[in-house]
Coordinates of C-alpha atoms in Angstrom, one line a residue:
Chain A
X1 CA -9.1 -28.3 -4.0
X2 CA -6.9 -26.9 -1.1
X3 CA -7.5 -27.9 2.5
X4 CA -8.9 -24.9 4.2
X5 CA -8.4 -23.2 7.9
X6 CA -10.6 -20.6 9.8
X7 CA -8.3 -17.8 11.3
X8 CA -10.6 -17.2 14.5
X9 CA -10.5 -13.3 13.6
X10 CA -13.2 -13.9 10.8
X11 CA -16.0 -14.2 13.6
X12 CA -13.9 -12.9 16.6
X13 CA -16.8 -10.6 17.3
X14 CA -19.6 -13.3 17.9
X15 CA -17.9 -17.2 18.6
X16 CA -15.4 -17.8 21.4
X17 CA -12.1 -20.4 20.3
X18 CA -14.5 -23.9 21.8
X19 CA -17.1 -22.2 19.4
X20 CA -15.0 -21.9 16.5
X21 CA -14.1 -25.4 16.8
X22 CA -16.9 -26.6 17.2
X23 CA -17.6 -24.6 14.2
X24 CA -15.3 -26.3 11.8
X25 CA -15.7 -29.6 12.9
X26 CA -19.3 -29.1 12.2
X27 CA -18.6 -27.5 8.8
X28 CA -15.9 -29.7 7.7
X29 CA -13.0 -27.1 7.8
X30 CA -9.9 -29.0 8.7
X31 CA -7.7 -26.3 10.2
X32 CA -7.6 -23.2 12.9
X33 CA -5.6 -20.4 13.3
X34 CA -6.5 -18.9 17.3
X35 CA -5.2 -15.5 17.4
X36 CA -4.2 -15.2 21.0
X37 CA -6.7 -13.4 23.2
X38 CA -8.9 -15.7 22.1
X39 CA -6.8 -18.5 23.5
X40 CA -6.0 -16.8 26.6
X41 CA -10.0 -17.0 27.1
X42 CA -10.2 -20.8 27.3
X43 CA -7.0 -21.1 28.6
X44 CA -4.0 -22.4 26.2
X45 CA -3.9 -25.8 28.2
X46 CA -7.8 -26.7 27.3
X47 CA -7.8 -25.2 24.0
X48 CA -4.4 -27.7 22.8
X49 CA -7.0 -30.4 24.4
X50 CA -9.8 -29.6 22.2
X51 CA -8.6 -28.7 19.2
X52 CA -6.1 -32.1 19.2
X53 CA -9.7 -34.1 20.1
X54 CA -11.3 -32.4 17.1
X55 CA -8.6 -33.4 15.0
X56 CA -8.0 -29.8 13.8
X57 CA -4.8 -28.9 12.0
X58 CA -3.2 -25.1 13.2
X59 CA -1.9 -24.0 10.5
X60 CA -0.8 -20.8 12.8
X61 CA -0.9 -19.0 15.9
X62 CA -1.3 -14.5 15.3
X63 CA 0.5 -13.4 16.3
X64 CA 4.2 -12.1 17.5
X65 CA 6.4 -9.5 16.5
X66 CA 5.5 -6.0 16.5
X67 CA 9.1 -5.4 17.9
X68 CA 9.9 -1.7 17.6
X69 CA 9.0 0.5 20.6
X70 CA 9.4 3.9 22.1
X71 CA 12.8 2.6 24.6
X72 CA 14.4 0.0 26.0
X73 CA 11.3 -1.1 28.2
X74 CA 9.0 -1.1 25.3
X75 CA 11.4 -3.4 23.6
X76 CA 11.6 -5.6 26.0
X77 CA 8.2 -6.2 26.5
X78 CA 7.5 -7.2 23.4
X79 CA 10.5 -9.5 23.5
X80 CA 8.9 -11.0 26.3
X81 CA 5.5 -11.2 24.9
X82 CA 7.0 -13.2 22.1
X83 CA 8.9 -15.7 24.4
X84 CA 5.3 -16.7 25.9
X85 CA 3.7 -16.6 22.5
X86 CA 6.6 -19.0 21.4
X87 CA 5.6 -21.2 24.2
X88 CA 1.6 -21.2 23.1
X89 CA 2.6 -22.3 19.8
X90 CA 4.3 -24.3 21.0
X91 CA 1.6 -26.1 23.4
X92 CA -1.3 -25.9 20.5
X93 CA 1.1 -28.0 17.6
X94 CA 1.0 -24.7 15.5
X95 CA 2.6 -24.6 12.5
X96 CA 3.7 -21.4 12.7
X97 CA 3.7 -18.3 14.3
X98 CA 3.2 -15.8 12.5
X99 CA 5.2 -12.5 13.4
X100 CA 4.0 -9.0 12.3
X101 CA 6.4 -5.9 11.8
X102 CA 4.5 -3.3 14.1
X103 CA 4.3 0.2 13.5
X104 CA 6.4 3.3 13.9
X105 CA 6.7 4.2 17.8
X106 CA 4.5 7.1 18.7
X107 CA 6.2 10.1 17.9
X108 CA 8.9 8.4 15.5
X109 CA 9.4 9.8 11.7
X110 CA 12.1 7.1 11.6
X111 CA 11.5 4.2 9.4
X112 CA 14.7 2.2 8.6
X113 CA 15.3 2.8 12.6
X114 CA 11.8 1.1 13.5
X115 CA 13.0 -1.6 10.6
X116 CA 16.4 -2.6 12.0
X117 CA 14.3 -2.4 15.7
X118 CA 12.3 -5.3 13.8
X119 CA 15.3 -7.0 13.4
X120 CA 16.7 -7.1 16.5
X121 CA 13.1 -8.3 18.1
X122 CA 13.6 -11.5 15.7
X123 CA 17.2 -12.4 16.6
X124 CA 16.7 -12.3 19.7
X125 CA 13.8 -14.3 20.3
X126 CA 14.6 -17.2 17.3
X127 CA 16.9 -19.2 19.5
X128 CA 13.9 -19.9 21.9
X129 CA 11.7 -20.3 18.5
X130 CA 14.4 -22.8 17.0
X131 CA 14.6 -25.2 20.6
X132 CA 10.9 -24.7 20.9
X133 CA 10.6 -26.4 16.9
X134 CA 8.2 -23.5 16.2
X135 CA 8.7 -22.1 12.9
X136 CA 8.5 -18.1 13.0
X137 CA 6.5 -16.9 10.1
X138 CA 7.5 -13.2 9.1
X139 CA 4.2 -11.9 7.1
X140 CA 4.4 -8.4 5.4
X141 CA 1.8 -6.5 5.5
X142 CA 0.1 -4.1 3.0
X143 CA 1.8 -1.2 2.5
X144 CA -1.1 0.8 3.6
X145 CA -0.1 -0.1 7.5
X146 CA 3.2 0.7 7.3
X147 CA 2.5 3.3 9.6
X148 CA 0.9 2.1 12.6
X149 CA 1.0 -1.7 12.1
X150 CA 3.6 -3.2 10.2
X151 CA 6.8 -1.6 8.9
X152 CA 7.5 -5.0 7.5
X153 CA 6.1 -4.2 4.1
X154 CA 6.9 -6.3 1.4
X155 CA 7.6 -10.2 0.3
X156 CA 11.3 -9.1 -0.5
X157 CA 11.7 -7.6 2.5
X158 CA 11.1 -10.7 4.4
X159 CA 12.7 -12.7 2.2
X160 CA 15.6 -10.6 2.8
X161 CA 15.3 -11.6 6.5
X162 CA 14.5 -15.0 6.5
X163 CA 17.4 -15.7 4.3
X164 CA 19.8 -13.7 6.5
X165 CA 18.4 -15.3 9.9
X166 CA 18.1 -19.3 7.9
X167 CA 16.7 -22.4 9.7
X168 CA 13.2 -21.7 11.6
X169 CA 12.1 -18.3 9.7
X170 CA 9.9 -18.7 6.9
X171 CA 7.0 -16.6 5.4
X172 CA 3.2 -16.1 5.5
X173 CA 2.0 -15.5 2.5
X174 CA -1.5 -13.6 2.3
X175 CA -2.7 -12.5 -0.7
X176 CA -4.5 -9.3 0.3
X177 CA -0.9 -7.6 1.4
X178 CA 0.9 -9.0 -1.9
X179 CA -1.4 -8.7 -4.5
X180 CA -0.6 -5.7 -6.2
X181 CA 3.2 -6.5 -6.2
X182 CA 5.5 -6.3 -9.7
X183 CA 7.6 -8.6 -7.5
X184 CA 4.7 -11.5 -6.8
X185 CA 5.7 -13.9 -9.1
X186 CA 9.3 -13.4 -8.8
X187 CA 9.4 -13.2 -4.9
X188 CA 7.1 -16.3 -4.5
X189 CA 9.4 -18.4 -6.3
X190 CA 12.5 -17.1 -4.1
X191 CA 10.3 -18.3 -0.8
X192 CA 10.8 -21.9 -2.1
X193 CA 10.9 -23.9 1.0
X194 CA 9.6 -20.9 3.3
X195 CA 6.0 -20.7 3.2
X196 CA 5.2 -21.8 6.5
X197 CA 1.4 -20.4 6.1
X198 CA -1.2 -18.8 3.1
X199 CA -3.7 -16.4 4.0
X200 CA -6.7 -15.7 1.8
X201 CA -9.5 -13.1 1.6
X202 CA -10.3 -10.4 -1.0
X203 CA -9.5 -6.6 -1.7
X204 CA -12.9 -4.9 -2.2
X205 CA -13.4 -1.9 -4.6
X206 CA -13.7 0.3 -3.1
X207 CA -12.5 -0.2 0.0
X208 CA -13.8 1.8 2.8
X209 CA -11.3 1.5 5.9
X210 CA -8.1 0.7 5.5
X211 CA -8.1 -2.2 8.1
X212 CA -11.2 -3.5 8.6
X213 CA -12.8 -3.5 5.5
X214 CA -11.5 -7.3 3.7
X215 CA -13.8 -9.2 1.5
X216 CA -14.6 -13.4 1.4
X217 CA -13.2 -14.5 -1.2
X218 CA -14.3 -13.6 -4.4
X219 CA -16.1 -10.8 -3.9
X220 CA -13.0 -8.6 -4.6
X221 CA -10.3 -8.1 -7.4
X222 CA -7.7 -10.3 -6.1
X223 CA -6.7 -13.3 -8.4
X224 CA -6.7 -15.8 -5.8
X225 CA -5.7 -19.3 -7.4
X226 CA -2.9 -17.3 -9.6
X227 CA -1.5 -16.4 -6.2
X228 CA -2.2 -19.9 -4.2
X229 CA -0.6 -21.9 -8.0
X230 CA 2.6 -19.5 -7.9
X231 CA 2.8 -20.4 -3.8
X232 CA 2.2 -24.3 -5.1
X233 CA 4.9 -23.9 -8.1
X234 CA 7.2 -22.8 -5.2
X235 CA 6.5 -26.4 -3.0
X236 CA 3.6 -25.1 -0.6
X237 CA 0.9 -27.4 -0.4
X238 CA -0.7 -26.5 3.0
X239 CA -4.0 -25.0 3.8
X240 CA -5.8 -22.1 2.3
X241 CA -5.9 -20.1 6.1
X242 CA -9.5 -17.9 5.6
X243 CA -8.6 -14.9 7.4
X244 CA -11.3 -12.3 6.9
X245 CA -11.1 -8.5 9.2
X246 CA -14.2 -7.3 8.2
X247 CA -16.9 -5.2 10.0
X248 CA -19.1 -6.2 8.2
X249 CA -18.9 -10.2 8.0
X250 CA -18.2 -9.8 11.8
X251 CA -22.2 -9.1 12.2
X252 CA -23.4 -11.5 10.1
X253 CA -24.1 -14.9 11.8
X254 CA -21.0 -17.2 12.0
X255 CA -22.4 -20.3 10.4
X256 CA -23.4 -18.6 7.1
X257 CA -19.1 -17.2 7.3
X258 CA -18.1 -20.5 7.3
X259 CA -20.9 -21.8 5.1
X260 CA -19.4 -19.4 2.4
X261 CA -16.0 -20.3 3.1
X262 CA -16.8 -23.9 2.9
X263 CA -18.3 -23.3 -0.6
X264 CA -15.7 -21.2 -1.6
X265 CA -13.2 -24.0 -0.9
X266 CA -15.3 -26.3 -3.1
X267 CA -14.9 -24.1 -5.8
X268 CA -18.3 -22.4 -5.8
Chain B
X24 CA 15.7 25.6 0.9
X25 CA 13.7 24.4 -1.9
X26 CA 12.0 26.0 -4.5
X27 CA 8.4 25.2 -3.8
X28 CA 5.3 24.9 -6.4
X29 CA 1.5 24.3 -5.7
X30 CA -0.3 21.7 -7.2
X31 CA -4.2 23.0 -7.7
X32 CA -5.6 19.9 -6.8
X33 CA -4.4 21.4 -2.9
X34 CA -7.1 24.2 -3.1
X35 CA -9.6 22.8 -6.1
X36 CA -12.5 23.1 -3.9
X37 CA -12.2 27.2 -3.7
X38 CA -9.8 28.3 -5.8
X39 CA -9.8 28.4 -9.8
X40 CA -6.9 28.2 -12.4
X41 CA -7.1 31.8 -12.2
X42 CA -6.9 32.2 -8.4
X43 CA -4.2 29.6 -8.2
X44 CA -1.7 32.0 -10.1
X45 CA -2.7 35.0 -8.4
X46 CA -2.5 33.2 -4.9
X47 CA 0.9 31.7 -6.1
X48 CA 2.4 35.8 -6.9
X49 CA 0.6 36.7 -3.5
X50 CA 2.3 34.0 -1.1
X51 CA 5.6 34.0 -3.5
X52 CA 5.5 30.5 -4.4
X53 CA 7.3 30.5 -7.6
X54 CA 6.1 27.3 -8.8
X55 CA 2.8 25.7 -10.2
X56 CA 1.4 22.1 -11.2
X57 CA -2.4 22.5 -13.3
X58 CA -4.6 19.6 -13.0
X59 CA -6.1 19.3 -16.5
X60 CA -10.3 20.2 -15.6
X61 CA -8.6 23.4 -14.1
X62 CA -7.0 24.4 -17.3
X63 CA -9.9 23.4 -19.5
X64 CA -12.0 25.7 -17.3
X65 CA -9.8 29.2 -18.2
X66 CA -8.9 27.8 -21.7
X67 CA -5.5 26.7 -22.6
X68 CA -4.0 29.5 -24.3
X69 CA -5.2 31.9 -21.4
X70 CA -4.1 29.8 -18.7
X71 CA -0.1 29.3 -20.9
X72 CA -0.1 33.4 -20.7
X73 CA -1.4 34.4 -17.6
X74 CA 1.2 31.8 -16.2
X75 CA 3.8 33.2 -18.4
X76 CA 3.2 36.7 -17.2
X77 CA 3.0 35.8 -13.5
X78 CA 6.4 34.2 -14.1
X79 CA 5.3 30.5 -13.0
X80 CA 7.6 27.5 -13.5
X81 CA 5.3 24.6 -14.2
X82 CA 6.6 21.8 -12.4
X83 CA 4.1 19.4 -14.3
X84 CA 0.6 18.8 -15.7
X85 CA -1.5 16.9 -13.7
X86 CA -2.4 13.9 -15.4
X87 CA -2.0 11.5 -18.4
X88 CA -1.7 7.8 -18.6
X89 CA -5.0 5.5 -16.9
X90 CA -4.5 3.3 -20.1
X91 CA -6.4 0.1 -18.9
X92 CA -9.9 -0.5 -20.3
X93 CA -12.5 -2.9 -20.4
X94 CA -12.2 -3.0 -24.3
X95 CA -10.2 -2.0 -27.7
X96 CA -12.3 0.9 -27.7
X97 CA -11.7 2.2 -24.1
X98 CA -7.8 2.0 -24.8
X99 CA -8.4 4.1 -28.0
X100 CA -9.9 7.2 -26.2
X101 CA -7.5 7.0 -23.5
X102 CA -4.6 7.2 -26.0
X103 CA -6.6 9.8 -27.8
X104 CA -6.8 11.8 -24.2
X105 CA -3.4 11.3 -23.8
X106 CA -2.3 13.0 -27.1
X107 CA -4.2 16.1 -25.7
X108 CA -2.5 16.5 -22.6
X109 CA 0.4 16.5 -24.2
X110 CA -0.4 19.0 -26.2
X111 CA -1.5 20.9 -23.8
X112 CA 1.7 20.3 -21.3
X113 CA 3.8 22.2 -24.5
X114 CA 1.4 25.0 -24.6
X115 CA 2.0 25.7 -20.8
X116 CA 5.3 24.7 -21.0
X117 CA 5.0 21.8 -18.0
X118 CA 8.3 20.2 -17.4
X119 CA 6.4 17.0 -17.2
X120 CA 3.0 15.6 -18.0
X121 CA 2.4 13.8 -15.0
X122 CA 1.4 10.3 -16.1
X123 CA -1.1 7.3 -14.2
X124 CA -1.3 4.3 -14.0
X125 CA -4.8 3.9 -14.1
X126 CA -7.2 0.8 -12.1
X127 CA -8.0 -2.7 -12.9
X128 CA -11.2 -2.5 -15.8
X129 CA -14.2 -3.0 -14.5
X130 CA -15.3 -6.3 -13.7
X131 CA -11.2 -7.6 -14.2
X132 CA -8.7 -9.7 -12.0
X133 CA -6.6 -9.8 -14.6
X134 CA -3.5 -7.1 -13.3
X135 CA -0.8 -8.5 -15.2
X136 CA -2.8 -7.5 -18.4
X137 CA -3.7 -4.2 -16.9
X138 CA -0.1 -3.7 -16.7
X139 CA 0.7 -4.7 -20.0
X140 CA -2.1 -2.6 -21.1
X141 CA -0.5 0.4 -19.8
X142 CA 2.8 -0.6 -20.9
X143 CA 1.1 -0.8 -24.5
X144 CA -0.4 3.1 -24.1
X145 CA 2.9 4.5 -23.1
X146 CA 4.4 3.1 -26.0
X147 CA 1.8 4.5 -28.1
X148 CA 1.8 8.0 -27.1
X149 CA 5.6 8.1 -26.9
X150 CA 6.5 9.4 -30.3
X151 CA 4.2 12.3 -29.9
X152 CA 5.4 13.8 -26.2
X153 CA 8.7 13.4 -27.8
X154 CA 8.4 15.2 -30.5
X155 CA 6.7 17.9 -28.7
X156 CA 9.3 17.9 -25.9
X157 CA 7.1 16.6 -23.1
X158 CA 9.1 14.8 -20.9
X159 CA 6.3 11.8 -19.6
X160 CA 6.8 11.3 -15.7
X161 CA 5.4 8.0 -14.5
X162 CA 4.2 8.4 -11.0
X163 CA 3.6 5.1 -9.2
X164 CA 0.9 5.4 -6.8
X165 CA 0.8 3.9 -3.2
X166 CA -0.7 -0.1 -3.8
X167 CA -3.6 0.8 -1.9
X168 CA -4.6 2.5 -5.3
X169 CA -4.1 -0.7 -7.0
X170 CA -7.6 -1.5 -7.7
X171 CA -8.8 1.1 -9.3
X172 CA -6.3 3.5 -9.5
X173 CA -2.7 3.1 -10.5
X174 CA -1.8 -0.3 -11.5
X175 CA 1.7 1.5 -11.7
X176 CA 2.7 0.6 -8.3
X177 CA 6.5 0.8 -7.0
X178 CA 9.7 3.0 -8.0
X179 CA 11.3 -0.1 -9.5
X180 CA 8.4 -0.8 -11.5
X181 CA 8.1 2.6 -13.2
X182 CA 11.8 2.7 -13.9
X183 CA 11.7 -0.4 -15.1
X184 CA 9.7 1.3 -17.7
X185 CA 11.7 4.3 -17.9
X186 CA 14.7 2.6 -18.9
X187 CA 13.2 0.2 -21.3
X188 CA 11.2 3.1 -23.0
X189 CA 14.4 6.0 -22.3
X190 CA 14.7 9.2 -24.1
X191 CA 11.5 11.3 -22.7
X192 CA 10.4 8.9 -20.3
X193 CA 11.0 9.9 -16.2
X194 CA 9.3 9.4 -13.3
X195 CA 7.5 11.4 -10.7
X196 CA 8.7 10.7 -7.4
X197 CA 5.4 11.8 -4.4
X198 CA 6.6 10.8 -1.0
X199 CA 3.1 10.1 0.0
X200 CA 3.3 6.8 -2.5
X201 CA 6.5 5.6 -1.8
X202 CA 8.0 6.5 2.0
X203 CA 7.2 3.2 2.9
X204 CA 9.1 1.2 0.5
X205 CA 12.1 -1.0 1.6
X206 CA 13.9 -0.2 -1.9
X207 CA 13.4 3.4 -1.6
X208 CA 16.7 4.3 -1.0
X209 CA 18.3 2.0 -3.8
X210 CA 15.8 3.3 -6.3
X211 CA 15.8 6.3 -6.0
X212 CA 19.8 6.4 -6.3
X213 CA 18.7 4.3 -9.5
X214 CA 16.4 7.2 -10.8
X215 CA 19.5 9.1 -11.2
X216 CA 18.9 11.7 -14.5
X217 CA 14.9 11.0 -14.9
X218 CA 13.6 12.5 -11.5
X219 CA 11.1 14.8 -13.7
X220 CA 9.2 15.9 -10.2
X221 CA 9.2 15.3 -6.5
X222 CA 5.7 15.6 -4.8
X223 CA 5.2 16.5 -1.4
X224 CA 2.5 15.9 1.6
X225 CA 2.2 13.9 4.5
X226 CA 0.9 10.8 5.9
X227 CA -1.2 10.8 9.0
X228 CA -1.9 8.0 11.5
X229 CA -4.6 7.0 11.4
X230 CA -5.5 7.8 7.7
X231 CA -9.4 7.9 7.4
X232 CA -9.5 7.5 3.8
X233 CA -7.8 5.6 1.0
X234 CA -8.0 8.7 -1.3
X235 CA -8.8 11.6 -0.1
X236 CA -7.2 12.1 3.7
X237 CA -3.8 13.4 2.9
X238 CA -1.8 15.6 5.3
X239 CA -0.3 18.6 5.4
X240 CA 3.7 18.7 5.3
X241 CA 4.9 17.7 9.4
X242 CA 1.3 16.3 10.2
X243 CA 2.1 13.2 9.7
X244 CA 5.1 10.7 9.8
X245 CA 6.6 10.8 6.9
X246 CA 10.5 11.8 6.9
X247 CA 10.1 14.3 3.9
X248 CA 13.6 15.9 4.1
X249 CA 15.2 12.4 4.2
X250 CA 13.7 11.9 0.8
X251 CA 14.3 15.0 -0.7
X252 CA 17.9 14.6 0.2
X253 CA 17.9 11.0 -1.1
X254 CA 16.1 13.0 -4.5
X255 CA 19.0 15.6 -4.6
X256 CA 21.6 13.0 -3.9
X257 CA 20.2 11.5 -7.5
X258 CA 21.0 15.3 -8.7
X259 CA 17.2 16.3 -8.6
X260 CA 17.5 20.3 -8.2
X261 CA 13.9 20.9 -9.2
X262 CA 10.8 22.1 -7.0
X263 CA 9.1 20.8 -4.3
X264 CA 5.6 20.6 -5.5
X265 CA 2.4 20.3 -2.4
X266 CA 0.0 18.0 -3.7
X267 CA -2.9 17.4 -0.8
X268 CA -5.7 15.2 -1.4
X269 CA -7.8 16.2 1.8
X270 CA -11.4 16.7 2.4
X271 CA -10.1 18.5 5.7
X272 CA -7.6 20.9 3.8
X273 CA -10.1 21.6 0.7
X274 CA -12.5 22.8 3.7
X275 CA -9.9 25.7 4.5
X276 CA -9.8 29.4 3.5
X277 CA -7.0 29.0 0.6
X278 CA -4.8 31.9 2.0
X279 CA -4.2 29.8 4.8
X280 CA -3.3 26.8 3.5
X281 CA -0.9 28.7 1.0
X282 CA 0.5 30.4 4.6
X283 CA 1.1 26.7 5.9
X284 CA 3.0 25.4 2.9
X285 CA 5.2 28.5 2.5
X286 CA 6.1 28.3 6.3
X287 CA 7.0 24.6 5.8
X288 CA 8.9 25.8 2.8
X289 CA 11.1 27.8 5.2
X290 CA 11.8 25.2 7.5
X291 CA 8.8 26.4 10.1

């Protein structure tokens, strides 16, 4: 069985980042993935500390991107934003970090401007990616959040960019946004060599919200070691990242989330 | 400007088969698109001559396909099904039976077989919409249907199909399920000659529900002329047909949801 990693987000509403890893130390989870306000709680300095004394692997840091923006200033901040989210990744030994697309701007009806937007963001911030060694992970998200979250919307897509931009872009690979793609199988194997991360929960039926409503693993439709043996067939053999946005695991009590995940990754 | 056609699943709360036509003469909407419990309601033949006389184009039938099942005998009726609507798109004289993917079955992960399974049912019913003249119009769905929807998920998917399968085989092209796709532009130049029907609505931000939260034409974000004009630019001449899911716009008075559409019709 894989290694797995707890993205902090799967009990962001009731453990702090020294919880969580305290949490997978306890449970035997071998990786974390901070998403960054909870490291700007503890501070990034203490939290690098910590998490290197605990031995954890990051298999991330969420997350950058989100590029396109009303005007110049809004484009620029988020520039900005991902120059200092370069340097926590930087400071925690991440593996990655992972870059979202972002949403239309407010107001905007204009897609393939918001995507070329995206693509500006990334060039200009990969040269401080490539000297700070931190590999950029470009994850598409489910077409569903096109809208208001990600205009990066597709495997191929990113593909398509990481090839064009080369050395420090990769992929994150989660299987609730690529699941229903004709292109899995095809586009997995063209990410040889780019998977910098793979994300797993589940796609529930039905499912109630269209952000906030993932499953743990298994209690949905999604063909989860099809997807993780097409991501091994294509050279990744990292962790299993448990990233779980869920109203409902976020009230239950955090050591019976990781208890499941735990049993999960033993192939219960 | 467009022709324009209503699709009856727009008003099905308040208005019958009946009321559909008349409201179509009324608001001078020349087109119309039956869902199939509509037309059972008034009776074929009825509903084929009351359209006739109101002098209706019927820009399709509303729906076939939904071939996945749990078993042999699942797949049977849904062929079975299938042969009726296409009997029933001749007797109205659709221009297209409008055709679904249809969900995972119950209880299955298995979406490459679900896919084959409806690759299997549209060969099956082929012969019969041919020799009745039915052109079939395979309408992927957005992915969030995936599940339990429309396994039939991307452009390039469903003309993949159309061009294996060719003669009497296009597609149906909704901007609702497809704005957000990076190959939009290239496959829709690709549908060239099998654009059997372009459906319109709108996508709002934030959308409340997976199904049923649809917008009205210039609610929502969706560049709806750019399509078209990518649609015409693949020499599609046909209607524009409205087809709202929305618990809001079923909650209307009819007459002023017909009002709405024919004042987007005219560019208000």
């Amino acid at each position: 069985m894989e290694e797995l990693s707890l993205n902090t987000v799967t009990v962001r509403d009731r453990w702090t980042l020294a919880q969580c890893i305290e949490g997978c130390a306890r449970h035997g989870i071998p990786g974390i993935s901070p998403w960054r306000d909870k490291l700007a709680e503890m501070g990034v300095a203490a939290a690098a500390r910590r998490i290197r004394e605990a031995g954890l692997v990051v298999s991330g840091l969420c997350r950058g991107g989100m590029f396109p923006a009303a005007d110049a200033a809004g484009r620029r901040a988020a520039i900005e934003d991902n120059l200092r989210a370069i340097e926590e990744a930087a400071a925690i030994g991440a593996r990655c970090l992972v870059v979202l697309g972002g949403g239309l701007p407010p107001g905007s009806k204009d897609l393939p401007g918001a995507r070329a937007m995206f693509r500006d963001g990334l060039a200009e911030v990969l040269p401080a990616a490539r000297a700070a060694g931190v590999t950029i992970a470009l994850e598409p998200l489910h077409p569903m959040t096109c809208a208001d979250r990600s205009v990066l919307s597709t495997l191929g897509q990113a593909l398509d960019l990481a090839e064009e931009f080369g050395e420090g872009v990769g992929i994150a690979l989660d299987v609730y946004h690529v699941w229903w793609d004709p292109e899995l199988e095809r586009q997995v194997a063209r990410a040889r060599g780019r998977i910098a991360a793979f994300h797993v929960c589940d796609w529930l039926v039905p499912t109630q919200d269209l952000v906030f409503d993932r499953g743990m693993m298994g209690e949905g439709v999604i063909d989860i070691p099809r997807i993780r043996a097409l991501a091994e067939a294509a050279g990744y053999d990292g962790p299993s990242e448990v990233e779980i946005l869920s109203r409902r695991w976020w009230a239950e009590e955090p050591d019976r989330v990781l208890e499941r995940i735990v049993a999960w990754g033993q192939g219960a």
